[in-house]
Amino acid sequence: MALWRSLLLVVAMIAIATRPLVEASLTAEDFRAEVHRVDPSIFPLQRPLSPFSTETHTMDVSNVVQRFFNAAGLALLNSCCRDWMHSYDGAASSVSAQYEEMIFDACKMLPDEHDLGAALSLLQLRRATAQATTDGEQDPPYFGFIPKFLGRIVAPATAVLEITPCNTTMSVQPLLNATTGVITIRVDAFRATNSSSIICVDNMWFSVGAKTSSLRIEGTGSYVASLAVDMTSESIAWDASTNGVRVYRFAHSDPWVGLVQIVDTLLLFLPQLTGHTDPVSALSNVNFISNYSLMTPYPIPRPFPYVVNVSTTSDIHDGDLFAKMDLDGIGPIEAFAQGTTSGHTAFALRNTTTGELFVCESVAQGIICTLYDVWIQQKQSFGSNIVLVPLDPSLRAVFNNSAAWEHVNKFLGNQYGYFNFFFGWVDTEEKNFPCFPWEWKRCLSSELVEFVMLFLDASVPEVASTFFGQALNHRAQTGVLDMPISDVIYAASKHLAMSFKRLMTVPEDDAWLYNSTKRGVPGRQLLPSEVCSSFACSTLRAAGVFDASIHSNITCTEIDVYDMFSMSIFDTTRMGDGRPTACLAADPHNNLCQLSGGWTFHLVEDMNTRPVTPQMSLHCASRNPVPYDREGC
Ligand SMILES: *[C@@H]1O[C@H](CO)[C@@H](O)[C@H](O)[C@H]1NC(C)=O
Ligand SMILES: *[C@@H]1O[C@H](CO)[C@@H](O)[C@H](O)[C@H]1NC(C)=O
Ligand SMILES: *[C@@H]1O[C@H](CO)[C@@H](O)[C@H](O)[C@H]1NC(C)=O
Ligand SMILES: *[C@@H]1O[C@H](CO)[C@@H](O)[C@H](O)[C@H]1NC(C)=O
Ligand SMILES: *[C@@H]1O[C@H](CO)[C@@H](O)[C@H](O)[C@H]1NC(C)=O
Ligand SMILES: *[C@@H]1O[C@H](CO)[C@@H](O)[C@H](O)[C@H]1NC(C)=O
Ligand SMILES: *[C@@H]1O[C@H](CO)[C@@H](O)[C@H](O)[C@H]1NC(C)=O
Ligand SMILES: *[C@@H]1O[C@H](CO)[C@@H](O)[C@H](O)[C@H]1NC(C)=O
Ligand SMILES: *[C@@H]1O[C@H](CO)[C@@H](O)[C@H](O)[C@H]1NC(C)=O
């Protein structure tokens, strides 16, 4: 599937956790209170905030996740706006007055506006108007708020940093008071020009565990930041004294620019809130793809409506896959993060007796099978871009339909593979985290990921447990699933001599079970966790498609969307000119048959090129922007 909602949450969380408005640091407690303010019924303050509690799951997970995202997004915007309006003096700014006015108005509206979708739509309209009148090259807008990691400093050492954009030399020294846990970070900054500048500001950000602090360095001088960690916790005390202070810098000088970047990024996700891919959101997403990914050809619009009716009896067979790209924020970002162009995998499976064609997949609603005719109509009306990726006939010949159903029936109703989705994607210490244009030097880093995990564990423990905690417990062999993340990291270091970075790369084991839920069954139970591509892989395996040497020796939970389509198991005779006539007529240029969508959609060039080998894809790099550097794959 789309890891969509789950990835979206992570993105929203990074945005929230590292808000560029560094004047006021948002603590885990503030965040929790802010989210609660927006949606009190779903996030009671007394209990851990829990969009995935047993009670809510049996209602409707996707609805709950959406409300959580709404609340988190709104909490973020509210809190950014509050800080920005507070510091906005109505004059000093390097950007157009219209642009500022636009944000100012939207911010004034936000605190009373509990429908993030409506608020974002308004911003989108205003932004489009404002942008038409803004000129000059700007920072890449999306994810510009992600700070660059500069290094870690263990108290009481001093580090000297040379920081180019403002030509600042900085000596940074943290001091840890082992009794109180207060960490004082002293920064002596020097700029040769020795002129203070509000145009060139070093927005510094520091984190230790889940705690943060920040500084705005405007020129030569001494600055002090401080934060306090809980020294009564063994793992937190260990982290503070061993791993030290992590130092980051935000790209922009102007907090206002940071706000625009957050808004722009959130706008990519508007279809998540409105339920359909409107043309403006689709365009934003195509902008994102064509600026952030080097995997061409980029999507171009098709005449609308685009409908290709293929024969469900002769053109689609058991084990054929579908690749999907929704221009809805999550699709492109998920694909981008994995170093591919597709965001989702589903597969075709016929009812053994009636022969009716079904599409089975792991999605936010859980693991489901839908009649093909119903499925394709839903996708066409949502505007999903879908291509058919046909299985090789020699493999189709061995595809055991009843064995496949046996497997699928075991999984039907299971929760989507939130638990290990992050770990199926991250196979290396740093080489799966994307870098951003235009220099491709600012990248997501494992330090930031560690911070986000710890921040979530401190503010929304059950979310953290679902997305990261349980999988980390498995990796650190703690014997339980619910040890807090900071303790897990400590345990891995102490007992396995494994750093956090290494811990993340421990391959998943298909036999690992997660404390999960199944639709229609009250309470929690231990179940396997499979994302879309893992579920497709495990079903092909169950159907006997992989030969004997692979069958018991492939880890499907490590197979991501790129991995799945890169396997050389597909039928080239049904590609290109061999496609069904309806595709050839409607769509002469694609190598695959596009069944739905308002935009062209191509898989990466190296699809169908990698032989299936034992334990493939356990250590596979995918760092954007090098789409075809698949080191370790
Ligand atoms: C930093 O130094 C470079 C090269 O000496 C210079 O071109 C640039 O203008 C300086 N930047 C600032 C903000 O002083
Ligand atoms: C730590 O803080 C306490 C309380 O403020 C203070 O009394 C003590 O001197 C500090 N220790 C050091 C080493 O600075
Ligand atoms: C640089 O300027 C600041 C005030 O802007 C002043 O306090 C400081 O002494 C100056 N430093 C040098 C080395 O001239
Ligand atoms: C960014 O994307 C837009 C829309 O596709 C395109 O016009 C523009 O040239 C791209 N910019 C860069 C630097 O690639
Ligand atoms: C495709 O099939 C649908 C439903 O069977 C039908 O309504 C539609 O007219 C067909 N379109 C084309 C272009 O064949
Ligand atoms: C196939 O369809 C029949 C009749 O609707 C149903 O009884 C059976 O359970 C289905 N088999 C599978 C594997 O879904
Ligand atoms: C297909 O799978 C079923 C159920 O696992 C099994 O009983 C049957 O023998 C298999 N058929 C073949 C041809 O292997
Ligand atoms: C699973 O989660 C439930 C509810 O959060 C908890 O009561 C139970 O102890 C957990 N089971 C395991 C094995 O962690
Ligand atoms: C599985 O693959 C690994 C890596 O190639 C190999 O070392 C191992 O012997 C294989 N195990 C089985 C049971 O085939």
Tab-separated table of N, CA and C in Angstrom, residues 272-364:
chain	number	residue	atom	x	y	z
A	272	GLN	N	-5.891	14.089	1.161
A	272	GLN	CA	-6.149	13.193	2.288
A	272	GLN	C	-7.344	13.679	3.084
A	273	LEU	N	-7.515	14.984	3.115
A	273	LEU	CA	-8.565	15.554	3.948
A	273	LEU	C	-9.855	15.746	3.177
A	274	THR	N	-9.747	15.990	1.876
A	274	THR	CA	-10.960	16.234	1.099
A	274	THR	C	-11.485	14.949	0.465
A	275	GLY	N	-10.644	13.923	0.362
A	275	GLY	CA	-11.113	12.645	-0.178
A	275	GLY	C	-11.046	12.542	-1.690
A	276	HIS	N	-10.571	13.562	-2.385
A	276	HIS	CA	-10.345	13.393	-3.822
A	276	HIS	C	-9.170	14.255	-4.270
A	277	THR	N	-8.579	13.852	-5.399
A	277	THR	CA	-7.402	14.565	-5.885
A	277	THR	C	-7.857	15.730	-6.748
A	278	ASP	N	-7.941	16.895	-6.154
A	278	ASP	CA	-8.332	18.060	-6.945
A	278	ASP	C	-7.161	18.470	-7.845
A	279	PRO	N	-7.461	19.150	-8.953
A	279	PRO	CA	-6.414	19.465	-9.931
A	279	PRO	C	-5.271	20.313	-9.350
A	280	VAL	N	-5.591	21.212	-8.422
A	280	VAL	CA	-4.540	22.066	-7.876
A	280	VAL	C	-3.582	21.247	-7.005
A	281	SER	N	-4.132	20.351	-6.195
A	281	SER	CA	-3.272	19.486	-5.387
A	281	SER	C	-2.439	18.580	-6.276
A	282	ALA	N	-3.064	18.066	-7.328
A	282	ALA	CA	-2.322	17.192	-8.245
A	282	ALA	C	-1.137	17.960	-8.817
A	283	LEU	N	-1.375	19.213	-9.190
A	283	LEU	CA	-0.289	20.029	-9.733
A	283	LEU	C	0.823	20.246	-8.709
A	284	SER	N	0.457	20.532	-7.464
A	284	SER	CA	1.475	20.693	-6.413
A	284	SER	C	2.303	19.425	-6.305
A	285	ASN	N	1.619	18.290	-6.364
A	285	ASN	CA	2.325	17.022	-6.231
A	285	ASN	C	3.255	16.762	-7.409
A	286	VAL	N	2.805	17.165	-8.600
A	286	VAL	CA	3.660	16.987	-9.768
A	286	VAL	C	4.869	17.924	-9.659
A	287	ASN	N	4.631	19.118	-9.152
A	287	ASN	CA	5.743	20.033	-8.862
A	287	ASN	C	6.755	19.376	-7.941
A	288	PHE	N	6.225	18.791	-6.890
A	288	PHE	CA	7.098	18.111	-5.936
A	288	PHE	C	7.915	17.036	-6.644
A	289	ILE	N	7.240	16.191	-7.419
A	289	ILE	CA	7.930	15.090	-8.092
A	289	ILE	C	8.990	15.631	-9.039
A	290	SER	N	8.626	16.644	-9.813
A	290	SER	CA	9.585	17.065	-10.838
A	290	SER	C	10.714	17.904	-10.264
A	291	ASN	N	10.561	18.392	-9.037
A	291	ASN	CA	11.668	19.119	-8.427
A	291	ASN	C	12.486	18.256	-7.474
A	292	TYR	N	11.874	17.224	-6.907
A	292	TYR	CA	12.539	16.469	-5.844
A	292	TYR	C	13.025	15.099	-6.285
A	293	SER	N	12.604	14.666	-7.465
A	293	SER	CA	12.985	13.337	-7.911
A	293	SER	C	13.627	13.446	-9.282
A	294	LEU	N	14.636	12.628	-9.535
A	294	LEU	CA	15.259	12.637	-10.852
A	294	LEU	C	14.786	11.456	-11.683
A	295	MET	N	13.752	10.797	-11.210
A	295	MET	CA	13.261	9.618	-11.922
A	295	MET	C	12.244	10.047	-12.963
A	296	THR	N	12.692	10.071	-14.210
A	296	THR	CA	11.843	10.534	-15.301
A	296	THR	C	11.269	9.326	-16.040
A	297	PRO	N	10.279	9.477	-16.881
A	297	PRO	CA	9.556	10.713	-17.187
A	297	PRO	C	8.615	11.122	-16.045
A	298	TYR	N	8.458	12.420	-15.909
A	298	TYR	CA	7.546	12.941	-14.900
A	298	TYR	C	6.104	12.824	-15.399
A	299	PRO	N	5.153	12.853	-14.466
A	299	PRO	CA	3.744	12.742	-14.883
A	299	PRO	C	3.340	13.927	-15.772
A	300	ILE	N	2.579	13.626	-16.822
A	300	ILE	CA	1.963	14.716	-17.573
A	300	ILE	C	0.463	14.433	-17.675
A	301	PRO	N	-0.325	15.502	-17.745
A	301	PRO	CA	-1.785	15.285	-17.695
A	301	PRO	C	-2.295	14.585	-18.953
A	302	ARG	N	-3.338	13.789	-18.761
A	302	ARG	CA	-3.995	13.098	-19.865
A	302	ARG	C	-5.337	13.761	-20.101
A	303	PRO	N	-5.840	13.564	-21.317
A	303	PRO	CA	-7.211	14.033	-21.537
A	303	PRO	C	-8.121	13.356	-20.520
A	304	PHE	N	-9.082	14.064	-20.022
A	304	PHE	CA	-9.954	13.527	-18.990
A	304	PHE	C	-11.335	13.288	-19.573
A	305	PRO	N	-12.084	12.266	-19.216
A	305	PRO	CA	-11.652	11.180	-18.341
A	305	PRO	C	-10.835	10.145	-19.116
A	306	TYR	N	-9.914	9.494	-18.409
A	306	TYR	CA	-9.110	8.452	-19.023
A	306	TYR	C	-9.635	7.121	-18.511
A	307	VAL	N	-10.270	6.360	-19.366
A	307	VAL	CA	-10.800	5.060	-18.949
A	307	VAL	C	-10.339	4.008	-19.939
A	308	VAL	N	-9.683	2.983	-19.448
A	308	VAL	CA	-9.279	1.878	-20.302
A	308	VAL	C	-9.956	0.626	-19.760
A	309	ASN	N	-10.819	0.053	-20.546
A	309	ASN	CA	-11.475	-1.175	-20.103
A	309	ASN	C	-10.740	-2.370	-20.685
A	310	VAL	N	-10.056	-3.103	-19.842
A	310	VAL	CA	-9.425	-4.332	-20.332
A	310	VAL	C	-10.330	-5.495	-19.953
A	311	SER	N	-10.073	-6.635	-20.544
A	311	SER	CA	-10.902	-7.794	-20.257
A	311	SER	C	-10.478	-8.429	-18.938
A	312	THR	N	-11.435	-8.596	-18.022
A	312	THR	CA	-11.069	-9.186	-16.734
A	312	THR	C	-10.843	-10.686	-16.868
A	313	THR	N	-11.243	-11.259	-17.985
A	313	THR	CA	-10.991	-12.693	-18.138
A	313	THR	C	-9.684	-12.970	-18.872
A	314	SER	N	-9.357	-12.196	-19.915
A	314	SER	CA	-8.158	-12.559	-20.683
A	314	SER	C	-6.963	-11.629	-20.453
A	315	ASP	N	-7.154	-10.440	-19.873
A	315	ASP	CA	-6.029	-9.505	-19.735
A	315	ASP	C	-5.429	-9.471	-18.329
A	316	ILE	N	-6.160	-9.922	-17.327
A	316	ILE	CA	-5.651	-9.889	-15.954
A	316	ILE	C	-5.728	-11.301	-15.374
A	317	HIS	N	-4.628	-11.737	-14.784
A	317	HIS	CA	-4.559	-13.112	-14.293
A	317	HIS	C	-4.096	-13.145	-12.844
A	318	ASP	N	-4.279	-14.309	-12.218
A	318	ASP	CA	-3.797	-14.514	-10.852
A	318	ASP	C	-2.336	-14.083	-10.725
A	319	GLY	N	-2.042	-13.334	-9.689
A	319	GLY	CA	-0.643	-12.982	-9.419
A	319	GLY	C	-0.163	-11.755	-10.175
A	320	ASP	N	-0.958	-11.210	-11.086
A	320	ASP	CA	-0.581	-9.937	-11.711
A	320	ASP	C	-0.612	-8.852	-10.629
A	321	LEU	N	0.320	-7.919	-10.729
A	321	LEU	CA	0.345	-6.844	-9.737
A	321	LEU	C	-0.209	-5.554	-10.337
A	322	PHE	N	-0.631	-4.671	-9.456
A	322	PHE	CA	-0.996	-3.322	-9.854
A	322	PHE	C	-0.067	-2.366	-9.112
A	323	ALA	N	0.442	-1.376	-9.838
A	323	ALA	CA	1.224	-0.329	-9.182
A	323	ALA	C	0.385	0.932	-9.193
A	324	LYS	N	0.416	1.669	-8.092
A	324	LYS	CA	-0.456	2.840	-7.991
A	324	LYS	C	0.328	4.070	-7.554
A	325	MET	N	-0.020	5.188	-8.124
A	325	MET	CA	0.512	6.476	-7.679
A	325	MET	C	-0.639	7.464	-7.578
A	326	ASP	N	-0.974	7.841	-6.347
A	326	ASP	CA	-1.977	8.880	-6.145
A	326	ASP	C	-1.248	10.197	-5.942
A	327	LEU	N	-1.691	11.220	-6.643
A	327	LEU	CA	-1.059	12.540	-6.458
A	327	LEU	C	-1.720	13.227	-5.260
A	328	ASP	N	-1.543	12.616	-4.116
A	328	ASP	CA	-2.285	13.045	-2.932
A	328	ASP	C	-1.358	13.329	-1.752
A	329	GLY	N	-0.104	13.652	-2.030
A	329	GLY	CA	0.827	13.930	-0.944
A	329	GLY	C	1.561	12.686	-0.516
A	330	ILE	N	0.808	11.690	-0.085
A	330	ILE	CA	1.485	10.534	0.469
A	330	ILE	C	2.117	9.675	-0.604
A	331	GLY	N	1.405	9.461	-1.727
A	331	GLY	CA	1.949	8.636	-2.807
A	331	GLY	C	3.324	9.113	-3.256
A	332	PRO	N	3.431	10.365	-3.718
A	332	PRO	CA	4.726	10.845	-4.204
A	332	PRO	C	5.815	10.840	-3.137
A	333	ILE	N	5.448	11.144	-1.901
A	333	ILE	CA	6.477	11.237	-0.872
A	333	ILE	C	6.969	9.865	-0.468
A	334	GLU	N	6.045	8.922	-0.434
A	334	GLU	CA	6.437	7.556	-0.126
A	334	GLU	C	7.362	7.014	-1.220
A	335	ALA	N	6.969	7.261	-2.469
A	335	ALA	CA	7.776	6.789	-3.585
A	335	ALA	C	9.163	7.444	-3.549
A	336	PHE	N	9.168	8.752	-3.305
A	336	PHE	CA	10.402	9.523	-3.233
A	336	PHE	C	11.318	8.966	-2.136
A	337	ALA	N	10.736	8.684	-0.973
A	337	ALA	CA	11.538	8.184	0.140
A	337	ALA	C	12.131	6.815	-0.193
A	338	GLN	N	11.394	6.007	-0.933
A	338	GLN	CA	11.885	4.665	-1.255
A	338	GLN	C	12.742	4.640	-2.506
A	339	GLY	N	12.878	5.787	-3.155
A	339	GLY	CA	13.682	5.835	-4.366
A	339	GLY	C	12.998	5.181	-5.547
A	340	THR	N	11.671	5.363	-5.642
A	340	THR	CA	10.965	4.817	-6.795
A	340	THR	C	9.833	5.752	-7.177
A	341	THR	N	8.965	5.323	-8.099
A	341	THR	CA	7.895	6.221	-8.547
A	341	THR	C	6.513	5.742	-8.132
A	342	SER	N	6.444	4.520	-7.629
A	342	SER	CA	5.141	3.971	-7.278
A	342	SER	C	4.965	3.982	-5.765
A	343	GLY	N	3.728	4.229	-5.337
A	343	GLY	CA	3.484	4.291	-3.896
A	343	GLY	C	2.773	3.080	-3.329
A	344	HIS	N	2.308	2.198	-4.186
A	344	HIS	CA	1.447	1.128	-3.668
A	344	HIS	C	1.455	-0.085	-4.594
A	345	THR	N	1.274	-1.266	-3.995
A	345	THR	CA	1.158	-2.516	-4.740
A	345	THR	C	-0.092	-3.260	-4.316
A	346	ALA	N	-0.853	-3.733	-5.292
A	346	ALA	CA	-1.974	-4.640	-5.005
A	346	ALA	C	-1.825	-5.819	-5.962
A	347	PHE	N	-2.589	-6.878	-5.767
A	347	PHE	CA	-2.465	-8.001	-6.702
A	347	PHE	C	-3.823	-8.606	-7.036
A	348	ALA	N	-3.859	-9.299	-8.174
A	348	ALA	CA	-5.099	-9.900	-8.679
A	348	ALA	C	-5.192	-11.346	-8.211
A	349	LEU	N	-6.400	-11.740	-7.815
A	349	LEU	CA	-6.616	-13.114	-7.362
A	349	LEU	C	-8.065	-13.506	-7.651
A	350	ARG	N	-8.232	-14.619	-8.363
A	350	ARG	CA	-9.589	-15.064	-8.715
A	350	ARG	C	-10.173	-15.968	-7.651
A	351	ASN	N	-11.496	-15.844	-7.469
A	351	ASN	CA	-12.183	-16.808	-6.615
A	351	ASN	C	-12.032	-18.190	-7.260
A	352	THR	N	-11.640	-19.147	-6.427
A	352	THR	CA	-11.310	-20.477	-6.931
A	352	THR	C	-12.472	-21.120	-7.683
A	353	THR	N	-13.685	-20.952	-7.138
A	353	THR	CA	-14.806	-21.643	-7.773
A	353	THR	C	-15.541	-20.775	-8.796
A	354	THR	N	-15.829	-19.530	-8.447
A	354	THR	CA	-16.624	-18.706	-9.367
A	354	THR	C	-15.772	-18.044	-10.447
A	355	GLY	N	-14.478	-17.933	-10.213
A	355	GLY	CA	-13.608	-17.284	-11.185
A	355	GLY	C	-13.681	-15.764	-11.153
A	356	GLU	N	-14.482	-15.195	-10.243
A	356	GLU	CA	-14.569	-13.736	-10.153
A	356	GLU	C	-13.206	-13.145	-9.786
A	357	LEU	N	-12.907	-11.991	-10.394
A	357	LEU	CA	-11.590	-11.392	-10.189
A	357	LEU	C	-11.609	-10.435	-8.994
A	358	PHE	N	-10.688	-10.650	-8.061
A	358	PHE	CA	-10.550	-9.775	-6.894
A	358	PHE	C	-9.206	-9.062	-6.913
A	359	VAL	N	-9.160	-7.933	-6.215
A	359	VAL	CA	-7.889	-7.248	-5.987
A	359	VAL	C	-7.660	-7.270	-4.481
A	360	CYS	N	-6.507	-7.801	-4.049
A	360	CYS	CA	-6.224	-7.882	-2.627
A	360	CYS	C	-5.057	-6.961	-2.301
A	361	GLU	N	-5.113	-6.344	-1.118
A	361	GLU	CA	-4.090	-5.348	-0.794
A	361	GLU	C	-4.087	-5.033	0.695
A	362	SER	N	-2.978	-4.496	1.160
A	362	SER	CA	-2.865	-4.014	2.527
A	362	SER	C	-2.941	-2.490	2.475
A	363	VAL	N	-4.022	-1.944	3.021
A	363	VAL	CA	-4.257	-0.492	2.986
A	363	VAL	C	-4.675	-0.024	4.378
A	364	ALA	N	-4.965	1.275	4.512
A	364	ALA	CA	-5.294	1.821	5.834
A	364	ALA	C	-6.476	1.114	6.484
